[in-house]
Amino acid sequence: MNFFFFVAEEVRAIMAQLGIARFDDLIGRTDLLDTRKGLDHWKARGLDFSRLFYQPAVADVQEMRHSQTQDHGLVKALDNKLIAKSQATLERGEKLQFMETVQNVNRTVGAMLSGELVKRYPEGLPDDTLRIQLEGTGGQSFGAFLAKGITLYLIGDANDYTGKGLSGGRVVVRPSIDFRGQAHENIVVGNTVLYGATSGEAFFRGLPVSDLPCGSQGPRRWLRAQATMAANT
């Protein structure tokens, strides 16, 4: 913590030397950068940095910073539909299960739902209180930050970062019922599964692109050639 206090003090001193009072007033001020050491380096010879340090002509300096909000497209997120269907669980803690479809464009499925759940139940709910069966292809970070009490049962496959930040929930991925190959010879989830997961369970019937979860401490993992399926399969 002391390190950051020293950093803040040095930044304040530099800003004072430049006559700048706020961080907002530094945005876009490429004219304040001391580029000589970098541009004079032999590796920079023949390179044109004019576009990198270009300052656009603006009528109001306010246009240089956060002049408009960014649309993250959350209104189109599949989780909005999942949240609407899960009101009995979210509001009263009732046991509930339903089915839904998922597509590759649906990223971080379960994250917003988990946020709504832990707002009301900070410690989560009993295992498998809310069980959602999905069919299709889960987009990146399927089941991200999934909270305790939620089970996402996907029939199909999922992309990279499946189960990222898993936080007590259960993620199940199995091939489509129309799949006629050998599950133990085919990929069912992408790279970097269970990245940063802390607790929960993950069942994958098939292979991950990379079979070594990254940064996971806690969740029980089944990444076998013939993976054990979750209950009721």
PDB file of N, CA, C and O in Angstrom, residues 97-170:
ATOM      1  N   GLN A  97     -36.329 -25.408 -12.422  1.00  0.00           N
ATOM      2  CA  GLN A  97     -35.554 -25.834 -13.578  1.00  0.00           C
ATOM      3  C   GLN A  97     -36.325 -25.518 -14.853  1.00  0.00           C
ATOM      4  O   GLN A  97     -37.551 -25.566 -14.881  1.00  0.00           O
ATOM      5  N   PHE A  98     -35.582 -25.157 -15.895  1.00  0.00           N
ATOM      6  CA  PHE A  98     -36.196 -24.866 -17.185  1.00  0.00           C
ATOM      7  C   PHE A  98     -35.167 -25.049 -18.292  1.00  0.00           C
ATOM      8  O   PHE A  98     -33.979 -25.259 -18.025  1.00  0.00           O
ATOM      9  N   MET A  99     -35.631 -24.960 -19.541  1.00  0.00           N
ATOM     10  CA  MET A  99     -34.764 -25.170 -20.699  1.00  0.00           C
ATOM     11  C   MET A  99     -34.652 -23.890 -21.519  1.00  0.00           C
ATOM     12  O   MET A  99     -35.560 -23.059 -21.524  1.00  0.00           O
ATOM     13  N   GLU A 100     -33.529 -23.747 -22.225  1.00  0.00           N
ATOM     14  CA  GLU A 100     -33.291 -22.572 -23.058  1.00  0.00           C
ATOM     15  C   GLU A 100     -32.281 -22.950 -24.136  1.00  0.00           C
ATOM     16  O   GLU A 100     -31.566 -23.947 -24.018  1.00  0.00           O
ATOM     17  N   THR A 101     -32.222 -22.162 -25.190  1.00  0.00           N
ATOM     18  CA  THR A 101     -31.226 -22.383 -26.234  1.00  0.00           C
ATOM     19  C   THR A 101     -30.109 -21.349 -26.086  1.00  0.00           C
ATOM     20  O   THR A 101     -30.313 -20.274 -25.532  1.00  0.00           O
ATOM     21  N   VAL A 102     -28.937 -21.688 -26.602  1.00  0.00           N
ATOM     22  CA  VAL A 102     -27.790 -20.793 -26.510  1.00  0.00           C
ATOM     23  C   VAL A 102     -27.037 -20.816 -27.833  1.00  0.00           C
ATOM     24  O   VAL A 102     -27.021 -21.833 -28.540  1.00  0.00           O
ATOM     25  N   GLN A 103     -26.422 -19.685 -28.173  1.00  0.00           N
ATOM     26  CA  GLN A 103     -25.645 -19.577 -29.403  1.00  0.00           C
ATOM     27  C   GLN A 103     -24.240 -19.071 -29.104  1.00  0.00           C
ATOM     28  O   GLN A 103     -23.964 -18.553 -28.017  1.00  0.00           O
ATOM     29  N   ASN A 104     -23.384 -19.202 -30.090  1.00  0.00           N
ATOM     30  CA  ASN A 104     -21.989 -18.798 -29.953  1.00  0.00           C
ATOM     31  C   ASN A 104     -21.836 -17.325 -29.565  1.00  0.00           C
ATOM     32  O   ASN A 104     -20.854 -16.930 -28.924  1.00  0.00           O
ATOM     33  N   VAL A 105     -22.798 -16.496 -29.954  1.00  0.00           N
ATOM     34  CA  VAL A 105     -22.709 -15.061 -29.661  1.00  0.00           C
ATOM     35  C   VAL A 105     -23.059 -14.747 -28.217  1.00  0.00           C
ATOM     36  O   VAL A 105     -22.836 -13.620 -27.751  1.00  0.00           O
ATOM     37  N   ASN A 106     -23.616 -15.713 -27.495  1.00  0.00           N
ATOM     38  CA  ASN A 106     -23.996 -15.496 -26.093  1.00  0.00           C
ATOM     39  C   ASN A 106     -22.788 -15.734 -25.201  1.00  0.00           C
ATOM     40  O   ASN A 106     -22.454 -16.871 -24.875  1.00  0.00           O
ATOM     41  N   ARG A 107     -22.145 -14.654 -24.802  1.00  0.00           N
ATOM     42  CA  ARG A 107     -20.939 -14.768 -23.975  1.00  0.00           C
ATOM     43  C   ARG A 107     -21.263 -14.606 -22.495  1.00  0.00           C
ATOM     44  O   ARG A 107     -22.248 -14.011 -22.117  1.00  0.00           O
ATOM     45  N   THR A 108     -20.394 -15.149 -21.670  1.00  0.00           N
ATOM     46  CA  THR A 108     -20.499 -15.079 -20.201  1.00  0.00           C
ATOM     47  C   THR A 108     -21.903 -15.445 -19.705  1.00  0.00           C
ATOM     48  O   THR A 108     -22.447 -14.813 -18.798  1.00  0.00           O
ATOM     49  N   VAL A 109     -22.482 -16.474 -20.304  1.00  0.00           N
ATOM     50  CA  VAL A 109     -23.811 -16.920 -19.879  1.00  0.00           C
ATOM     51  C   VAL A 109     -23.760 -17.345 -18.411  1.00  0.00           C
ATOM     52  O   VAL A 109     -22.925 -18.158 -18.013  1.00  0.00           O
ATOM     53  N   GLY A 110     -24.636 -16.784 -17.623  1.00  0.00           N
ATOM     54  CA  GLY A 110     -24.702 -17.117 -16.202  1.00  0.00           C
ATOM     55  C   GLY A 110     -24.093 -16.074 -15.289  1.00  0.00           C
ATOM     56  O   GLY A 110     -24.354 -16.073 -14.084  1.00  0.00           O
ATOM     57  N   ALA A 111     -23.280 -15.172 -15.842  1.00  0.00           N
ATOM     58  CA  ALA A 111     -22.596 -14.182 -15.005  1.00  0.00           C
ATOM     59  C   ALA A 111     -23.572 -13.159 -14.412  1.00  0.00           C
ATOM     60  O   ALA A 111     -23.567 -12.889 -13.213  1.00  0.00           O
ATOM     61  N   MET A 112     -24.408 -12.563 -15.263  1.00  0.00           N
ATOM     62  CA  MET A 112     -25.380 -11.591 -14.772  1.00  0.00           C
ATOM     63  C   MET A 112     -26.403 -12.260 -13.853  1.00  0.00           C
ATOM     64  O   MET A 112     -26.818 -11.682 -12.834  1.00  0.00           O
ATOM     65  N   LEU A 113     -26.806 -13.473 -14.197  1.00  0.00           N
ATOM     66  CA  LEU A 113     -27.729 -14.227 -13.359  1.00  0.00           C
ATOM     67  C   LEU A 113     -27.124 -14.461 -11.979  1.00  0.00           C
ATOM     68  O   LEU A 113     -27.801 -14.296 -10.948  1.00  0.00           O
ATOM     69  N   SER A 114     -25.855 -14.828 -11.947  1.00  0.00           N
ATOM     70  CA  SER A 114     -25.171 -15.044 -10.671  1.00  0.00           C
ATOM     71  C   SER A 114     -25.106 -13.756  -9.854  1.00  0.00           C
ATOM     72  O   SER A 114     -25.259 -13.776  -8.633  1.00  0.00           O
ATOM     73  N   GLY A 115     -24.892 -12.641 -10.552  1.00  0.00           N
ATOM     74  CA  GLY A 115     -24.863 -11.357  -9.857  1.00  0.00           C
ATOM     75  C   GLY A 115     -26.180 -11.057  -9.171  1.00  0.00           C
ATOM     76  O   GLY A 115     -26.216 -10.574  -8.029  1.00  0.00           O
ATOM     77  N   GLU A 116     -27.276 -11.343  -9.873  1.00  0.00           N
ATOM     78  CA  GLU A 116     -28.599 -11.113  -9.282  1.00  0.00           C
ATOM     79  C   GLU A 116     -28.839 -12.032  -8.094  1.00  0.00           C
ATOM     80  O   GLU A 116     -29.470 -11.638  -7.108  1.00  0.00           O
ATOM     81  N   LEU A 117     -28.319 -13.262  -8.180  1.00  0.00           N
ATOM     82  CA  LEU A 117     -28.531 -14.215  -7.093  1.00  0.00           C
ATOM     83  C   LEU A 117     -27.771 -13.806  -5.836  1.00  0.00           C
ATOM     84  O   LEU A 117     -28.334 -13.802  -4.741  1.00  0.00           O
ATOM     85  N   VAL A 118     -26.493 -13.435  -5.994  1.00  0.00           N
ATOM     86  CA  VAL A 118     -25.702 -13.116  -4.802  1.00  0.00           C
ATOM     87  C   VAL A 118     -26.078 -11.765  -4.189  1.00  0.00           C
ATOM     88  O   VAL A 118     -25.759 -11.506  -3.033  1.00  0.00           O
ATOM     89  N   LYS A 119     -26.768 -10.910  -4.956  1.00  0.00           N
ATOM     90  CA  LYS A 119     -27.295  -9.685  -4.361  1.00  0.00           C
ATOM     91  C   LYS A 119     -28.288 -10.029  -3.258  1.00  0.00           C
ATOM     92  O   LYS A 119     -28.369  -9.345  -2.237  1.00  0.00           O
ATOM     93  N   ARG A 120     -29.052 -11.101  -3.494  1.00  0.00           N
ATOM     94  CA  ARG A 120     -30.089 -11.501  -2.549  1.00  0.00           C
ATOM     95  C   ARG A 120     -29.604 -12.559  -1.571  1.00  0.00           C
ATOM     96  O   ARG A 120     -30.041 -12.606  -0.420  1.00  0.00           O
ATOM     97  N   TYR A 121     -28.701 -13.429  -2.043  1.00  0.00           N
ATOM     98  CA  TYR A 121     -28.184 -14.513  -1.211  1.00  0.00           C
ATOM     99  C   TYR A 121     -26.655 -14.509  -1.313  1.00  0.00           C
ATOM    100  O   TYR A 121     -26.085 -15.242  -2.120  1.00  0.00           O
ATOM    101  N   PRO A 122     -25.996 -13.685  -0.515  1.00  0.00           N
ATOM    102  CA  PRO A 122     -24.534 -13.520  -0.622  1.00  0.00           C
ATOM    103  C   PRO A 122     -23.746 -14.826  -0.535  1.00  0.00           C
ATOM    104  O   PRO A 122     -22.676 -14.939  -1.138  1.00  0.00           O
ATOM    105  N   GLU A 123     -24.271 -15.804   0.195  1.00  0.00           N
ATOM    106  CA  GLU A 123     -23.564 -17.082   0.323  1.00  0.00           C
ATOM    107  C   GLU A 123     -24.043 -18.103  -0.693  1.00  0.00           C
ATOM    108  O   GLU A 123     -23.650 -19.267  -0.654  1.00  0.00           O
ATOM    109  N   GLY A 124     -24.927 -17.686  -1.598  1.00  0.00           N
ATOM    110  CA  GLY A 124     -25.464 -18.600  -2.588  1.00  0.00           C
ATOM    111  C   GLY A 124     -26.658 -19.366  -2.057  1.00  0.00           C
ATOM    112  O   GLY A 124     -27.183 -19.073  -0.981  1.00  0.00           O
ATOM    113  N   LEU A 125     -27.105 -20.364  -2.815  1.00  0.00           N
ATOM    114  CA  LEU A 125     -28.243 -21.198  -2.444  1.00  0.00           C
ATOM    115  C   LEU A 125     -27.811 -22.664  -2.402  1.00  0.00           C
ATOM    116  O   LEU A 125     -26.721 -23.006  -2.872  1.00  0.00           O
ATOM    117  N   PRO A 126     -28.641 -23.533  -1.830  1.00  0.00           N
ATOM    118  CA  PRO A 126     -28.293 -24.966  -1.822  1.00  0.00           C
ATOM    119  C   PRO A 126     -28.019 -25.480  -3.235  1.00  0.00           C
ATOM    120  O   PRO A 126     -28.565 -24.974  -4.215  1.00  0.00           O
ATOM    121  N   ASP A 127     -27.178 -26.478  -3.301  1.00  0.00           N
ATOM    122  CA  ASP A 127     -26.757 -27.039  -4.582  1.00  0.00           C
ATOM    123  C   ASP A 127     -27.947 -27.399  -5.466  1.00  0.00           C
ATOM    124  O   ASP A 127     -28.921 -27.999  -5.015  1.00  0.00           O
ATOM    125  N   ASP A 128     -27.861 -27.014  -6.735  1.00  0.00           N
ATOM    126  CA  ASP A 128     -28.847 -27.367  -7.758  1.00  0.00           C
ATOM    127  C   ASP A 128     -30.232 -26.766  -7.496  1.00  0.00           C
ATOM    128  O   ASP A 128     -31.233 -27.295  -7.969  1.00  0.00           O
ATOM    129  N   THR A 129     -30.296 -25.660  -6.775  1.00  0.00           N
ATOM    130  CA  THR A 129     -31.588 -24.993  -6.570  1.00  0.00           C
ATOM    131  C   THR A 129     -32.152 -24.517  -7.901  1.00  0.00           C
ATOM    132  O   THR A 129     -33.337 -24.659  -8.186  1.00  0.00           O
ATOM    133  N   LEU A 130     -31.285 -23.952  -8.719  1.00  0.00           N
ATOM    134  CA  LEU A 130     -31.689 -23.476 -10.045  1.00  0.00           C
ATOM    135  C   LEU A 130     -30.925 -24.279 -11.092  1.00  0.00           C
ATOM    136  O   LEU A 130     -29.700 -24.215 -11.157  1.00  0.00           O
ATOM    137  N   ARG A 131     -31.653 -25.024 -11.888  1.00  0.00           N
ATOM    138  CA  ARG A 131     -31.022 -25.881 -12.902  1.00  0.00           C
ATOM    139  C   ARG A 131     -31.527 -25.462 -14.276  1.00  0.00           C
ATOM    140  O   ARG A 131     -32.726 -25.524 -14.564  1.00  0.00           O
ATOM    141  N   ILE A 132     -30.615 -25.031 -15.120  1.00  0.00           N
ATOM    142  CA  ILE A 132     -30.975 -24.564 -16.457  1.00  0.00           C
ATOM    143  C   ILE A 132     -30.321 -25.474 -17.491  1.00  0.00           C
ATOM    144  O   ILE A 132     -29.100 -25.600 -17.533  1.00  0.00           O
ATOM    145  N   GLN A 133     -31.153 -26.106 -18.294  1.00  0.00           N
ATOM    146  CA  GLN A 133     -30.627 -26.948 -19.373  1.00  0.00           C
ATOM    147  C   GLN A 133     -30.625 -26.145 -20.660  1.00  0.00           C
ATOM    148  O   GLN A 133     -31.653 -25.607 -21.067  1.00  0.00           O
ATOM    149  N   LEU A 134     -29.461 -26.050 -21.274  1.00  0.00           N
ATOM    150  CA  LEU A 134     -29.320 -25.287 -22.510  1.00  0.00           C
ATOM    151  C   LEU A 134     -28.898 -26.212 -23.636  1.00  0.00           C
ATOM    152  O   LEU A 134     -28.224 -27.217 -23.407  1.00  0.00           O
ATOM    153  N   GLU A 135     -29.266 -25.834 -24.850  1.00  0.00           N
ATOM    154  CA  GLU A 135     -28.861 -26.618 -26.011  1.00  0.00           C
ATOM    155  C   GLU A 135     -28.294 -25.681 -27.069  1.00  0.00           C
ATOM    156  O   GLU A 135     -28.868 -24.637 -27.358  1.00  0.00           O
ATOM    157  N   GLY A 136     -27.129 -26.054 -27.609  1.00  0.00           N
ATOM    158  CA  GLY A 136     -26.477 -25.236 -28.626  1.00  0.00           C
ATOM    159  C   GLY A 136     -24.991 -25.095 -28.340  1.00  0.00           C
ATOM    160  O   GLY A 136     -24.355 -26.010 -27.815  1.00  0.00           O
ATOM    161  N   THR A 137     -24.445 -23.940 -28.677  1.00  0.00           N
ATOM    162  CA  THR A 137     -23.023 -23.660 -28.464  1.00  0.00           C
ATOM    163  C   THR A 137     -22.864 -22.483 -27.517  1.00  0.00           C
ATOM    164  O   THR A 137     -23.348 -21.386 -27.799  1.00  0.00           O
ATOM    165  N   GLY A 138     -22.220 -22.730 -26.404  1.00  0.00           N
ATOM    166  CA  GLY A 138     -21.982 -21.664 -25.434  1.00  0.00           C
ATOM    167  C   GLY A 138     -20.855 -20.774 -25.913  1.00  0.00           C
ATOM    168  O   GLY A 138     -19.790 -21.263 -26.297  1.00  0.00           O
ATOM    169  N   GLY A 139     -21.058 -19.462 -25.898  1.00  0.00           N
ATOM    170  CA  GLY A 139     -20.021 -18.533 -26.313  1.00  0.00           C
ATOM    171  C   GLY A 139     -18.895 -18.454 -25.301  1.00  0.00           C
ATOM    172  O   GLY A 139     -18.862 -19.201 -24.315  1.00  0.00           O
ATOM    173  N   GLN A 140     -17.976 -17.560 -25.538  1.00  0.00           N
ATOM    174  CA  GLN A 140     -16.816 -17.433 -24.650  1.00  0.00           C
ATOM    175  C   GLN A 140     -17.238 -17.218 -23.202  1.00  0.00           C
ATOM    176  O   GLN A 140     -18.197 -16.515 -22.901  1.00  0.00           O
ATOM    177  N   SER A 141     -16.519 -17.839 -22.295  1.00  0.00           N
ATOM    178  CA  SER A 141     -16.739 -17.707 -20.848  1.00  0.00           C
ATOM    179  C   SER A 141     -18.111 -18.214 -20.415  1.00  0.00           C
ATOM    180  O   SER A 141     -18.765 -17.626 -19.556  1.00  0.00           O
ATOM    181  N   PHE A 142     -18.547 -19.304 -21.011  1.00  0.00           N
ATOM    182  CA  PHE A 142     -19.810 -19.921 -20.607  1.00  0.00           C
ATOM    183  C   PHE A 142     -19.715 -20.322 -19.140  1.00  0.00           C
ATOM    184  O   PHE A 142     -18.776 -20.964 -18.706  1.00  0.00           O
ATOM    185  N   GLY A 143     -20.718 -19.914 -18.349  1.00  0.00           N
ATOM    186  CA  GLY A 143     -20.724 -20.251 -16.923  1.00  0.00           C
ATOM    187  C   GLY A 143     -19.778 -19.419 -16.085  1.00  0.00           C
ATOM    188  O   GLY A 143     -19.435 -19.800 -14.960  1.00  0.00           O
ATOM    189  N   ALA A 144     -19.378 -18.264 -16.598  1.00  0.00           N
ATOM    190  CA  ALA A 144     -18.420 -17.418 -15.865  1.00  0.00           C
ATOM    191  C   ALA A 144     -18.991 -16.965 -14.527  1.00  0.00           C
ATOM    192  O   ALA A 144     -20.141 -16.549 -14.436  1.00  0.00           O
ATOM    193  N   PHE A 145     -18.178 -17.079 -13.483  1.00  0.00           N
ATOM    194  CA  PHE A 145     -18.509 -16.605 -12.133  1.00  0.00           C
ATOM    195  C   PHE A 145     -19.798 -17.228 -11.600  1.00  0.00           C
ATOM    196  O   PHE A 145     -20.502 -16.623 -10.783  1.00  0.00           O
ATOM    197  N   LEU A 146     -20.120 -18.418 -12.050  1.00  0.00           N
ATOM    198  CA  LEU A 146     -21.384 -19.047 -11.681  1.00  0.00           C
ATOM    199  C   LEU A 146     -21.475 -19.259 -10.177  1.00  0.00           C
ATOM    200  O   LEU A 146     -20.587 -19.845  -9.553  1.00  0.00           O
ATOM    201  N   ALA A 147     -22.565 -18.780  -9.592  1.00  0.00           N
ATOM    202  CA  ALA A 147     -22.726 -18.774  -8.140  1.00  0.00           C
ATOM    203  C   ALA A 147     -23.248 -20.111  -7.619  1.00  0.00           C
ATOM    204  O   ALA A 147     -23.872 -20.894  -8.350  1.00  0.00           O
ATOM    205  N   LYS A 148     -23.024 -20.344  -6.350  1.00  0.00           N
ATOM    206  CA  LYS A 148     -23.475 -21.559  -5.680  1.00  0.00           C
ATOM    207  C   LYS A 148     -25.000 -21.654  -5.741  1.00  0.00           C
ATOM    208  O   LYS A 148     -25.699 -20.693  -5.429  1.00  0.00           O
ATOM    209  N   GLY A 149     -25.478 -22.817  -6.143  1.00  0.00           N
ATOM    210  CA  GLY A 149     -26.911 -23.034  -6.256  1.00  0.00           C
ATOM    211  C   GLY A 149     -27.400 -23.089  -7.687  1.00  0.00           C
ATOM    212  O   GLY A 149     -28.521 -23.513  -7.952  1.00  0.00           O
ATOM    213  N   ILE A 150     -26.545 -22.655  -8.635  1.00  0.00           N
ATOM    214  CA  ILE A 150     -26.926 -22.647 -10.050  1.00  0.00           C
ATOM    215  C   ILE A 150     -26.193 -23.764 -10.790  1.00  0.00           C
ATOM    216  O   ILE A 150     -24.978 -23.929 -10.644  1.00  0.00           O
ATOM    217  N   THR A 151     -26.942 -24.513 -11.587  1.00  0.00           N
ATOM    218  CA  THR A 151     -26.361 -25.517 -12.470  1.00  0.00           C
ATOM    219  C   THR A 151     -26.691 -25.146 -13.906  1.00  0.00           C
ATOM    220  O   THR A 151     -27.856 -24.932 -14.245  1.00  0.00           O
ATOM    221  N   LEU A 152     -25.671 -25.034 -14.746  1.00  0.00           N
ATOM    222  CA  LEU A 152     -25.864 -24.848 -16.182  1.00  0.00           C
ATOM    223  C   LEU A 152     -25.496 -26.159 -16.863  1.00  0.00           C
ATOM    224  O   LEU A 152     -24.338 -26.589 -16.827  1.00  0.00           O
ATOM    225  N   TYR A 153     -26.482 -26.795 -17.457  1.00  0.00           N
ATOM    226  CA  TYR A 153     -26.306 -28.094 -18.112  1.00  0.00           C
ATOM    227  C   TYR A 153     -26.426 -27.873 -19.613  1.00  0.00           C
ATOM    228  O   TYR A 153     -27.520 -27.666 -20.133  1.00  0.00           O
ATOM    229  N   LEU A 154     -25.297 -27.897 -20.301  1.00  0.00           N
ATOM    230  CA  LEU A 154     -25.267 -27.584 -21.732  1.00  0.00           C
ATOM    231  C   LEU A 154     -25.145 -28.843 -22.574  1.00  0.00           C
ATOM    232  O   LEU A 154     -24.201 -29.624 -22.418  1.00  0.00           O
ATOM    233  N   ILE A 155     -26.089 -29.012 -23.486  1.00  0.00           N
ATOM    234  CA  ILE A 155     -26.020 -30.092 -24.467  1.00  0.00           C
ATOM    235  C   ILE A 155     -25.529 -29.474 -25.769  1.00  0.00           C
ATOM    236  O   ILE A 155     -26.250 -28.726 -26.428  1.00  0.00           O
ATOM    237  N   GLY A 156     -24.293 -29.744 -26.107  1.00  0.00           N
ATOM    238  CA  GLY A 156     -23.668 -29.123 -27.276  1.00  0.00           C
ATOM    239  C   GLY A 156     -22.179 -28.994 -27.054  1.00  0.00           C
ATOM    240  O   GLY A 156     -21.489 -29.981 -26.796  1.00  0.00           O
ATOM    241  N   ASP A 157     -21.669 -27.776 -27.107  1.00  0.00           N
ATOM    242  CA  ASP A 157     -20.260 -27.534 -26.827  1.00  0.00           C
ATOM    243  C   ASP A 157     -20.096 -26.089 -26.376  1.00  0.00           C
ATOM    244  O   ASP A 157     -21.034 -25.297 -26.431  1.00  0.00           O
ATOM    245  N   ALA A 158     -18.898 -25.761 -25.913  1.00  0.00           N
ATOM    246  CA  ALA A 158     -18.656 -24.415 -25.394  1.00  0.00           C
ATOM    247  C   ALA A 158     -17.276 -23.929 -25.809  1.00  0.00           C
ATOM    248  O   ALA A 158     -16.384 -24.724 -26.117  1.00  0.00           O
ATOM    249  N   ASN A 159     -17.102 -22.627 -25.786  1.00  0.00           N
ATOM    250  CA  ASN A 159     -15.865 -21.998 -26.252  1.00  0.00           C
ATOM    251  C   ASN A 159     -14.823 -21.845 -25.140  1.00  0.00           C
ATOM    252  O   ASN A 159     -14.937 -22.446 -24.062  1.00  0.00           O
ATOM    253  N   ASP A 160     -13.828 -21.016 -25.418  1.00  0.00           N
ATOM    254  CA  ASP A 160     -12.754 -20.779 -24.452  1.00  0.00           C
ATOM    255  C   ASP A 160     -13.283 -20.182 -23.146  1.00  0.00           C
ATOM    256  O   ASP A 160     -14.322 -19.529 -23.108  1.00  0.00           O
ATOM    257  N   TYR A 161     -12.521 -20.395 -22.092  1.00  0.00           N
ATOM    258  CA  TYR A 161     -12.792 -19.839 -20.764  1.00  0.00           C
ATOM    259  C   TYR A 161     -14.089 -20.352 -20.148  1.00  0.00           C
ATOM    260  O   TYR A 161     -14.680 -19.692 -19.289  1.00  0.00           O
ATOM    261  N   THR A 162     -14.530 -21.529 -20.547  1.00  0.00           N
ATOM    262  CA  THR A 162     -15.700 -22.124 -19.903  1.00  0.00           C
ATOM    263  C   THR A 162     -15.443 -22.249 -18.397  1.00  0.00           C
ATOM    264  O   THR A 162     -14.388 -22.716 -17.977  1.00  0.00           O
ATOM    265  N   GLY A 163     -16.412 -21.826 -17.602  1.00  0.00           N
ATOM    266  CA  GLY A 163     -16.270 -21.912 -16.149  1.00  0.00           C
ATOM    267  C   GLY A 163     -15.305 -20.902 -15.554  1.00  0.00           C
ATOM    268  O   GLY A 163     -14.857 -21.069 -14.417  1.00  0.00           O
ATOM    269  N   LYS A 164     -14.991 -19.851 -16.285  1.00  0.00           N
ATOM    270  CA  LYS A 164     -14.058 -18.836 -15.777  1.00  0.00           C
ATOM    271  C   LYS A 164     -14.561 -18.262 -14.449  1.00  0.00           C
ATOM    272  O   LYS A 164     -15.711 -17.884 -14.310  1.00  0.00           O
ATOM    273  N   GLY A 165     -13.699 -18.223 -13.455  1.00  0.00           N
ATOM    274  CA  GLY A 165     -14.074 -17.642 -12.171  1.00  0.00           C
ATOM    275  C   GLY A 165     -15.194 -18.383 -11.469  1.00  0.00           C
ATOM    276  O   GLY A 165     -15.907 -17.787 -10.644  1.00  0.00           O
ATOM    277  N   LEU A 166     -15.371 -19.654 -11.772  1.00  0.00           N
ATOM    278  CA  LEU A 166     -16.443 -20.448 -11.164  1.00  0.00           C
ATOM    279  C   LEU A 166     -16.465 -20.222  -9.652  1.00  0.00           C
ATOM    280  O   LEU A 166     -15.456 -20.373  -8.970  1.00  0.00           O
ATOM    281  N   SER A 167     -17.647 -19.875  -9.147  1.00  0.00           N
ATOM    282  CA  SER A 167     -17.742 -19.445  -7.740  1.00  0.00           C
ATOM    283  C   SER A 167     -18.777 -20.243  -6.958  1.00  0.00           C
ATOM    284  O   SER A 167     -19.628 -19.686  -6.268  1.00  0.00           O
ATOM    285  N   GLY A 168     -18.694 -21.556  -7.074  1.00  0.00           N
ATOM    286  CA  GLY A 168     -19.578 -22.418  -6.297  1.00  0.00           C
ATOM    287  C   GLY A 168     -20.644 -23.108  -7.110  1.00  0.00           C
ATOM    288  O   GLY A 168     -21.311 -24.025  -6.619  1.00  0.00           O
ATOM    289  N   GLY A 169     -20.873 -22.678  -8.348  1.00  0.00           N
ATOM    290  CA  GLY A 169     -21.894 -23.284  -9.191  1.00  0.00           C
ATOM    291  C   GLY A 169     -21.408 -24.561  -9.857  1.00  0.00           C
ATOM    292  O   GLY A 169     -20.298 -25.042  -9.598  1.00  0.00           O
ATOM    293  N   ARG A 170     -22.248 -25.111 -10.717  1.00  0.00           N
ATOM    294  CA  ARG A 170     -21.894 -26.336 -11.429  1.00  0.00           C
ATOM    295  C   ARG A 170     -22.086 -26.118 -12.927  1.00  0.00           C
ATOM    296  O   ARG A 170     -23.130 -25.641 -13.358  1.00  0.00           O
TER     297      ARG A 170
END
